[in-house]
PDB file of C-alpha atoms in Angstrom:
ATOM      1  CA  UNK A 128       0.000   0.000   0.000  1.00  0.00           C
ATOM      2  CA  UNK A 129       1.246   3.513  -0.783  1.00  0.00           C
ATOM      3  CA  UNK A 130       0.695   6.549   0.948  1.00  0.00           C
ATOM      4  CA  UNK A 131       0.919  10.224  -0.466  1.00  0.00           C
ATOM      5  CA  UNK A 132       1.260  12.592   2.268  1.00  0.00           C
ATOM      6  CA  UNK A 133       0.716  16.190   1.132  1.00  0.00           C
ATOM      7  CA  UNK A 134       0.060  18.496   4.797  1.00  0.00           C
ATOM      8  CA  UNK A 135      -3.278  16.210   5.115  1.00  0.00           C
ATOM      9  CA  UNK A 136      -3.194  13.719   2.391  1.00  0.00           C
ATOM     10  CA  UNK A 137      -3.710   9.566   1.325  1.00  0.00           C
ATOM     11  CA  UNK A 138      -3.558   7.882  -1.241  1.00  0.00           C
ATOM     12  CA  UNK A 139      -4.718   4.126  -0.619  1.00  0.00           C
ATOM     13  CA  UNK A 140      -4.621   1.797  -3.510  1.00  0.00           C
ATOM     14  CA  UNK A 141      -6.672  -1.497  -3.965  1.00  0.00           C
ATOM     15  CA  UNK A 142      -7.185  -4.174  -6.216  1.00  0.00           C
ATOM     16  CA  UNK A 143     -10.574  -6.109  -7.452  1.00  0.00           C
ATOM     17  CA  UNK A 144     -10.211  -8.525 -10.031  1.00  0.00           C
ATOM     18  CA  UNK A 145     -12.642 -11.000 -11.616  1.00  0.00           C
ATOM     19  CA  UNK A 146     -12.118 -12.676 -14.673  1.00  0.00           C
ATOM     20  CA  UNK A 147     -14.259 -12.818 -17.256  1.00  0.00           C
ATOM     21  CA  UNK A 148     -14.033 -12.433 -21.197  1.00  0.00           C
ATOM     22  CA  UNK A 149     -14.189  -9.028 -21.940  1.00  0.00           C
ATOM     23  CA  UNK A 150     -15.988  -7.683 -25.059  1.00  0.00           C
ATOM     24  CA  UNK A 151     -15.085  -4.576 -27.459  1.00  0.00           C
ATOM     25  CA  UNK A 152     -17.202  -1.893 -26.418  1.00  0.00           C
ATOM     26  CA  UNK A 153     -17.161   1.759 -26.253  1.00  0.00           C
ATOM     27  CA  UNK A 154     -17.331   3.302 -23.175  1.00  0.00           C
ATOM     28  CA  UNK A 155     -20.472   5.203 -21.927  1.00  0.00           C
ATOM     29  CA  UNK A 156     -18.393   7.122 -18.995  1.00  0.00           C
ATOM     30  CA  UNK A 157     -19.697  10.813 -20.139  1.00  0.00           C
ATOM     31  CA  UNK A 158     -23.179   9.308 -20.335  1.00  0.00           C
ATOM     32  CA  UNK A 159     -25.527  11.432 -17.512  1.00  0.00           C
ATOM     33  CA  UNK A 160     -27.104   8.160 -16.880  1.00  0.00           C
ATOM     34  CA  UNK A 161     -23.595   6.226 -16.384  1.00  0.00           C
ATOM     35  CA  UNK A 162     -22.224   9.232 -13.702  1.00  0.00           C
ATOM     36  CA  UNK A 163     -25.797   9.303 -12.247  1.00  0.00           C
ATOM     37  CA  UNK A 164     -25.928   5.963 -11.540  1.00  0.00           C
ATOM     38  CA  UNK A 165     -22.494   5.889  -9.813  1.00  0.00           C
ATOM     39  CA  UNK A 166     -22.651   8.423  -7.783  1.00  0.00           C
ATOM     40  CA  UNK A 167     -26.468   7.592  -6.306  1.00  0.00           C
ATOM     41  CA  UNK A 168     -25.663   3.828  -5.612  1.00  0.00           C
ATOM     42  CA  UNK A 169     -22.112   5.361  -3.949  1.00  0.00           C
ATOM     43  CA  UNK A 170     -23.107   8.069  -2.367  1.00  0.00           C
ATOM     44  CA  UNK A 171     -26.923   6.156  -0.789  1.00  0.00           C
ATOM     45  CA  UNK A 172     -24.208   3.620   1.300  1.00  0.00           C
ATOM     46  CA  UNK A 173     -21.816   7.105   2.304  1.00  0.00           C
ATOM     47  CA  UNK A 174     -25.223   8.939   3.641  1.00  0.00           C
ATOM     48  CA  UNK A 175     -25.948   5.689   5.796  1.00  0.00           C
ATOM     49  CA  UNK A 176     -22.680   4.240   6.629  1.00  0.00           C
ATOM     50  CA  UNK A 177     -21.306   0.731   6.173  1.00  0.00           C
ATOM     51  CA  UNK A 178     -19.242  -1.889   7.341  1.00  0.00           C
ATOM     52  CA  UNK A 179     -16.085  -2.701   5.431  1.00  0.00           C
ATOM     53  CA  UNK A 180     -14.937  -5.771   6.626  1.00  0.00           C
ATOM     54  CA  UNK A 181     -15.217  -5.964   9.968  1.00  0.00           C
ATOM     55  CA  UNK A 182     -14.767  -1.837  10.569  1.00  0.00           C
ATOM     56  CA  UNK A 183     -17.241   0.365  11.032  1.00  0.00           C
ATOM     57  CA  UNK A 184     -17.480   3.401   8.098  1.00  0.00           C
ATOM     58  CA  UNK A 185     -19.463   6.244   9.622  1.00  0.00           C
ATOM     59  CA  UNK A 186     -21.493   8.045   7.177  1.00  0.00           C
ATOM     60  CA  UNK A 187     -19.158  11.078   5.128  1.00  0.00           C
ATOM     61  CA  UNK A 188     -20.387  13.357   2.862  1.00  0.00           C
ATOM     62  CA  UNK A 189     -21.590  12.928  -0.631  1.00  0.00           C
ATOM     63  CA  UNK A 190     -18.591  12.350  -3.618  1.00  0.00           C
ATOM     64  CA  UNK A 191     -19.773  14.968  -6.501  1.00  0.00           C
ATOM     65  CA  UNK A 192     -18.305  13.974  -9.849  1.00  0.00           C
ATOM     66  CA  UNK A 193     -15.360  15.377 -11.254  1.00  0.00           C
ATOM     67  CA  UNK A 194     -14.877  15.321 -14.886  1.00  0.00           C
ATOM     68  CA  UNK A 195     -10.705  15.554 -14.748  1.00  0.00           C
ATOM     69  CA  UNK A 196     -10.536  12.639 -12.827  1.00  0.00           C
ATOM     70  CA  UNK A 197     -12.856  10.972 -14.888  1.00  0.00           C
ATOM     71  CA  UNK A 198     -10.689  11.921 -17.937  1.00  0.00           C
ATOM     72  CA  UNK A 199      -7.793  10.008 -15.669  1.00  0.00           C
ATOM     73  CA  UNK A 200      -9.753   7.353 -15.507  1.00  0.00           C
ATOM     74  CA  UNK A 201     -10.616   6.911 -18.486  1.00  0.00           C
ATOM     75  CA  UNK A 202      -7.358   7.085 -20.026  1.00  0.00           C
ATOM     76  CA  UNK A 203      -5.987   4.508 -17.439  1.00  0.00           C
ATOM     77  CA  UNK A 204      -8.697   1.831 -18.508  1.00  0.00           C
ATOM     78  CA  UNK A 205      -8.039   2.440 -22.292  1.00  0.00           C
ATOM     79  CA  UNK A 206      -4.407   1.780 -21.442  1.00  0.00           C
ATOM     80  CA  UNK A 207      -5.027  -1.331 -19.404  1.00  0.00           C
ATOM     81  CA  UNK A 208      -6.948  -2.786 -22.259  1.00  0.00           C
ATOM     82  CA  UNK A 209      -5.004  -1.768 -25.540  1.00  0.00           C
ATOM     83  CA  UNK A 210      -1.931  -2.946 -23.135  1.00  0.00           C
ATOM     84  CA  UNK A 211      -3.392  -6.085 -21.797  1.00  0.00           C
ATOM     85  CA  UNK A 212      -2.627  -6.010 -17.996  1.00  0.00           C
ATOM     86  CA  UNK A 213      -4.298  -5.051 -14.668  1.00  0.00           C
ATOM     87  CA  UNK A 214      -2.390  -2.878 -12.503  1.00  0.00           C
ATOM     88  CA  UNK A 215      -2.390   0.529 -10.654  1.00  0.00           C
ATOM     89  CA  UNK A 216       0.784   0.822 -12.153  1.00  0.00           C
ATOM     90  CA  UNK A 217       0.692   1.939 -15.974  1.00  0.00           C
ATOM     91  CA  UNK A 218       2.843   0.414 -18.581  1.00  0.00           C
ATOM     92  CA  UNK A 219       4.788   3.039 -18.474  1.00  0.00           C
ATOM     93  CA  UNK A 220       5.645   3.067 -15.254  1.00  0.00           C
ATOM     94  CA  UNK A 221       3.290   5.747 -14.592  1.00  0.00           C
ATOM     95  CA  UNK A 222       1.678   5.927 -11.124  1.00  0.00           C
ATOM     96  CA  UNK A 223      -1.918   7.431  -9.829  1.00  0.00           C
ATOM     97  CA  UNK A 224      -0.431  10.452  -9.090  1.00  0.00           C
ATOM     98  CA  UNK A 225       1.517  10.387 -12.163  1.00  0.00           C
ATOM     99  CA  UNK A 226      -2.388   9.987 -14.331  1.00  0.00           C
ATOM    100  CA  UNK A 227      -4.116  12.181 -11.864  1.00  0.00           C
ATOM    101  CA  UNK A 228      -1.659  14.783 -11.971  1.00  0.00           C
ATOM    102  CA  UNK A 229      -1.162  14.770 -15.835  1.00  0.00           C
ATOM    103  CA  UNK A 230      -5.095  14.740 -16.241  1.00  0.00           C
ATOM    104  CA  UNK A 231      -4.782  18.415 -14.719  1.00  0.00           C
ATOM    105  CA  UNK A 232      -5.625  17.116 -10.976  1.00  0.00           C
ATOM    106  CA  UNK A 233      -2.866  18.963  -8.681  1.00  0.00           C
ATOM    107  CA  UNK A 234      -2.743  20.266  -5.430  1.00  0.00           C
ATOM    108  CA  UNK A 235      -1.263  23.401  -6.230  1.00  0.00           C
ATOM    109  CA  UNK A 236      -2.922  25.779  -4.013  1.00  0.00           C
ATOM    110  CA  UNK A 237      -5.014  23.793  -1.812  1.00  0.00           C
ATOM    111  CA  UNK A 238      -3.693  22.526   1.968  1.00  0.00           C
ATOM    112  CA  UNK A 239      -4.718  19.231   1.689  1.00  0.00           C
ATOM    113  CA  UNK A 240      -4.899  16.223  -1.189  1.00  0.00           C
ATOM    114  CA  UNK A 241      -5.739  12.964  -1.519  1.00  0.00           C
ATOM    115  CA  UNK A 242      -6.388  10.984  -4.101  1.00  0.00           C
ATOM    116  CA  UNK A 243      -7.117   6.969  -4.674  1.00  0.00           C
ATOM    117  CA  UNK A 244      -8.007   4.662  -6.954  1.00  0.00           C
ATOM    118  CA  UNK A 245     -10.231   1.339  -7.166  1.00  0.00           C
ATOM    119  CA  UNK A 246      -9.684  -1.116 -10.321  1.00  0.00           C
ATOM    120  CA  UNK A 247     -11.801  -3.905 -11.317  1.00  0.00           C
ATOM    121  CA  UNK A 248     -12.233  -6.175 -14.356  1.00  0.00           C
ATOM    122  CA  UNK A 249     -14.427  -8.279 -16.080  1.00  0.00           C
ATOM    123  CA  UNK A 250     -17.898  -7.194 -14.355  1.00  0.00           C
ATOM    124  CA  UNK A 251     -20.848  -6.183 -17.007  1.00  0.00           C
ATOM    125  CA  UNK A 252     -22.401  -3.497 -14.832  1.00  0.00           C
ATOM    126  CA  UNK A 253     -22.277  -1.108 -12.638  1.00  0.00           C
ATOM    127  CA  UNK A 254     -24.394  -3.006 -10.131  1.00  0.00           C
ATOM    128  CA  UNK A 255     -21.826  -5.882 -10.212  1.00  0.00           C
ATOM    129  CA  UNK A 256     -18.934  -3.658 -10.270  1.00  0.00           C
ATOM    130  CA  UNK A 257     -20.039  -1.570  -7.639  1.00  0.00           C
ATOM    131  CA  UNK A 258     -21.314  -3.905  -5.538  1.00  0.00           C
ATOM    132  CA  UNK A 259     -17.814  -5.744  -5.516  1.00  0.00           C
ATOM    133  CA  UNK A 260     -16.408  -2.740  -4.578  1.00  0.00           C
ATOM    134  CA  UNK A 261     -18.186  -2.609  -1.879  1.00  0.00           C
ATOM    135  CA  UNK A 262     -17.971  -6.468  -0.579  1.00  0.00           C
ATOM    136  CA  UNK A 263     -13.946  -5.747  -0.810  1.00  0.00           C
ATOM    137  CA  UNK A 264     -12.486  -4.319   2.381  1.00  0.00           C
ATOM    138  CA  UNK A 265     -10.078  -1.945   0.579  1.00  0.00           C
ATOM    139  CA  UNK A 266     -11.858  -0.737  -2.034  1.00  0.00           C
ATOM    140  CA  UNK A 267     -14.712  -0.210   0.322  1.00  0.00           C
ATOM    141  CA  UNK A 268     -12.330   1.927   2.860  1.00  0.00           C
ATOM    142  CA  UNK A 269     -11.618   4.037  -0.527  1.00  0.00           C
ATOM    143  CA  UNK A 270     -15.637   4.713  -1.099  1.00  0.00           C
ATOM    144  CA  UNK A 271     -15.987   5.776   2.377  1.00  0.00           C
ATOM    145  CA  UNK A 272     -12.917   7.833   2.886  1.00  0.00           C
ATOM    146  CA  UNK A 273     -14.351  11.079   4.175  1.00  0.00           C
ATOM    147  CA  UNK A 274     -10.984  12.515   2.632  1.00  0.00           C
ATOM    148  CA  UNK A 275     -12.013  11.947  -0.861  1.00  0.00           C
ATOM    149  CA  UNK A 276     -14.782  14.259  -1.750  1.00  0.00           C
ATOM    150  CA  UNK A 277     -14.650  14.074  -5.680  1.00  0.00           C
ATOM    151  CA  UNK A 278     -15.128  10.989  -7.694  1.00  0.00           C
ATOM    152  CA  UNK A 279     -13.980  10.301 -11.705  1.00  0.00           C
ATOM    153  CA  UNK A 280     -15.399   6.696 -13.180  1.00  0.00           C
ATOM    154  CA  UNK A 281     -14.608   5.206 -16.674  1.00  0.00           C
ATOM    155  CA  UNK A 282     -15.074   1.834 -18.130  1.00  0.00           C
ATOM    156  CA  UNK A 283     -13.847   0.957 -21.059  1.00  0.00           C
ATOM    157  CA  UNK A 284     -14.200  -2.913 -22.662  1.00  0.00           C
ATOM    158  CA  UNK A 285     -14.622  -4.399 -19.113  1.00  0.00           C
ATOM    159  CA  UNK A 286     -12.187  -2.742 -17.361  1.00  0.00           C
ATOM    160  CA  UNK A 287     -13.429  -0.086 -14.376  1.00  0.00           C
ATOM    161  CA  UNK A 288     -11.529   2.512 -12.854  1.00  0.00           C
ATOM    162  CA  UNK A 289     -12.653   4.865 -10.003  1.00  0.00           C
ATOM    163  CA  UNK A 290     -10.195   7.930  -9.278  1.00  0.00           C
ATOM    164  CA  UNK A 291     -10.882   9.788  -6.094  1.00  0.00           C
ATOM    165  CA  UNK A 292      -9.576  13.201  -5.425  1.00  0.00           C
ATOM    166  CA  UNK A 293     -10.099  15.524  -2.258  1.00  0.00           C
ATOM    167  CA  UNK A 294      -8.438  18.935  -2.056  1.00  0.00           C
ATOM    168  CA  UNK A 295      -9.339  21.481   0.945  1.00  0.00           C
ATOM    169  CA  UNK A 296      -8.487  24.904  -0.153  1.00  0.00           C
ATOM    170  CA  UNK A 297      -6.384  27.470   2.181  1.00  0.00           C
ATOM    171  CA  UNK A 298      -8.582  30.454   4.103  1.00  0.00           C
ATOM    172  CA  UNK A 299      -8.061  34.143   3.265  1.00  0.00           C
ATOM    173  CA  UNK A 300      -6.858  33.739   6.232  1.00  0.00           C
ATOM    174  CA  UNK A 301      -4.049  31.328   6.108  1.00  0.00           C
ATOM    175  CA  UNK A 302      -3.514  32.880   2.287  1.00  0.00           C
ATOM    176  CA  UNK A 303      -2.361  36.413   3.728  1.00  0.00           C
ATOM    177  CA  UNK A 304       0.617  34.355   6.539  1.00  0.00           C
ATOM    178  CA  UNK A 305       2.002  32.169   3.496  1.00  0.00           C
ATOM    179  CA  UNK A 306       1.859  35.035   1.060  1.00  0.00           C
ATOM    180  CA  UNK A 307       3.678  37.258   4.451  1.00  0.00           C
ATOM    181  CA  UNK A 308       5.946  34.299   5.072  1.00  0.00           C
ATOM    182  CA  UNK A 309       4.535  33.402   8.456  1.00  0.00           C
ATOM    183  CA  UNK A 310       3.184  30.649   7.309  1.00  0.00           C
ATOM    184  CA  UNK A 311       5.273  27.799   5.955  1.00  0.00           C
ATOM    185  CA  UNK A 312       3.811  24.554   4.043  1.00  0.00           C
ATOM    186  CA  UNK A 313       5.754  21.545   3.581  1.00  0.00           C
ATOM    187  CA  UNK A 314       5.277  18.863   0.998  1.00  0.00           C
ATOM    188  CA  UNK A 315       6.163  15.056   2.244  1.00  0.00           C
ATOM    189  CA  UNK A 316       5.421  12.015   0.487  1.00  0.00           C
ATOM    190  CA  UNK A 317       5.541   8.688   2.745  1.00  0.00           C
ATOM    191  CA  UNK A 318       5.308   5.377   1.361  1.00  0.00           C
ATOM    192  CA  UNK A 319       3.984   2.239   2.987  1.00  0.00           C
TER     193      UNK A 319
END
């Protein structure tokens, strides 16, 4: 598991797979209906709480949909099935960050970010897929991280990837000591 550490920050990292045969389709992710349907079955367990595993998820706020993570996403399930693999790691080497980042995702200027990422292959619908996510202590964890606040989903020939992204932007307040110097932020990345 990795952790990105930026002032308040995570980045948790999970894997689902089933296999299945996957068929050539086209994706549907900037479908109203697709998002829609996401973010009500997601965000119905985050008003109510869960149970992932044997912990207790308290119920967080609502994920809203972001349409640069989706765009991450996106391009990292294309990749994973032109490429033929099944990793949080691209091809290239190229990391969540590295996608989320590059997708136009950065915490430049906000005090906090975190950002995670589910994966799952092989399921026909966002009912199955979801509800795997859910049955999976990890992935579960990432859909009820009261951290994450913004949500980006693709599929793309039966590969699913959820990006997560929460950013917390500074006060007026704290703007006016870092733009004086009084206030000093430090960047750290920790891995697990």
């Amino acid at each position: 598991m990795f952790k990105l550490i930026i002032t308040v920050g995570l980045l948790s990292i999970m894997v689902l797979f089933t296999l299945t045969s996957a068929n050539k389709v086209e994706p549907n992710n900037g479908n109203e209906s697709f998002k829609n349907e996401f973010l009500s079955r997601i965000n119905k367990v985050r008003q109510q709480g869960c149970k992932c595993g044997t912990t207790y998820m308290p119920p967080v706020e609502p994920l809203v949909w972001n349409g640069v993570l989706a765009n991450a996403a996106e391009g990292h399930a294309r990749d994973m099935s032109k490429r033929s693999y099944f990793s949080h790691t691209g091809k290239n080497g190229s990391s969540i960050e590295d996608r989320i980042k590059l997708a136009g995702y950065t915490y430049n200027g906000y005090k906090s970010f975190a950002i995670g990422e589910n994966i799952a292959f092989g399921q026909e619908t966002i009912a199955e897929v979801s509800n795997g996510w859910f049955k999976s202590v990890g992935h579960c964890k990432n859909l009820m991280n009261a951290d994450f606040r913004e949500i980006g989903i693709a599929e793309y020939n039966k590969y699913w990837v959820q990006e997560f992204g929460g950013r917390e932007a500074f006060t007026a307040r704290e703007k006016e000591l870092i733009k004086s110097g009084r206030l000093i932020i430090r960047r750290s990345v920790a891995k697990e």
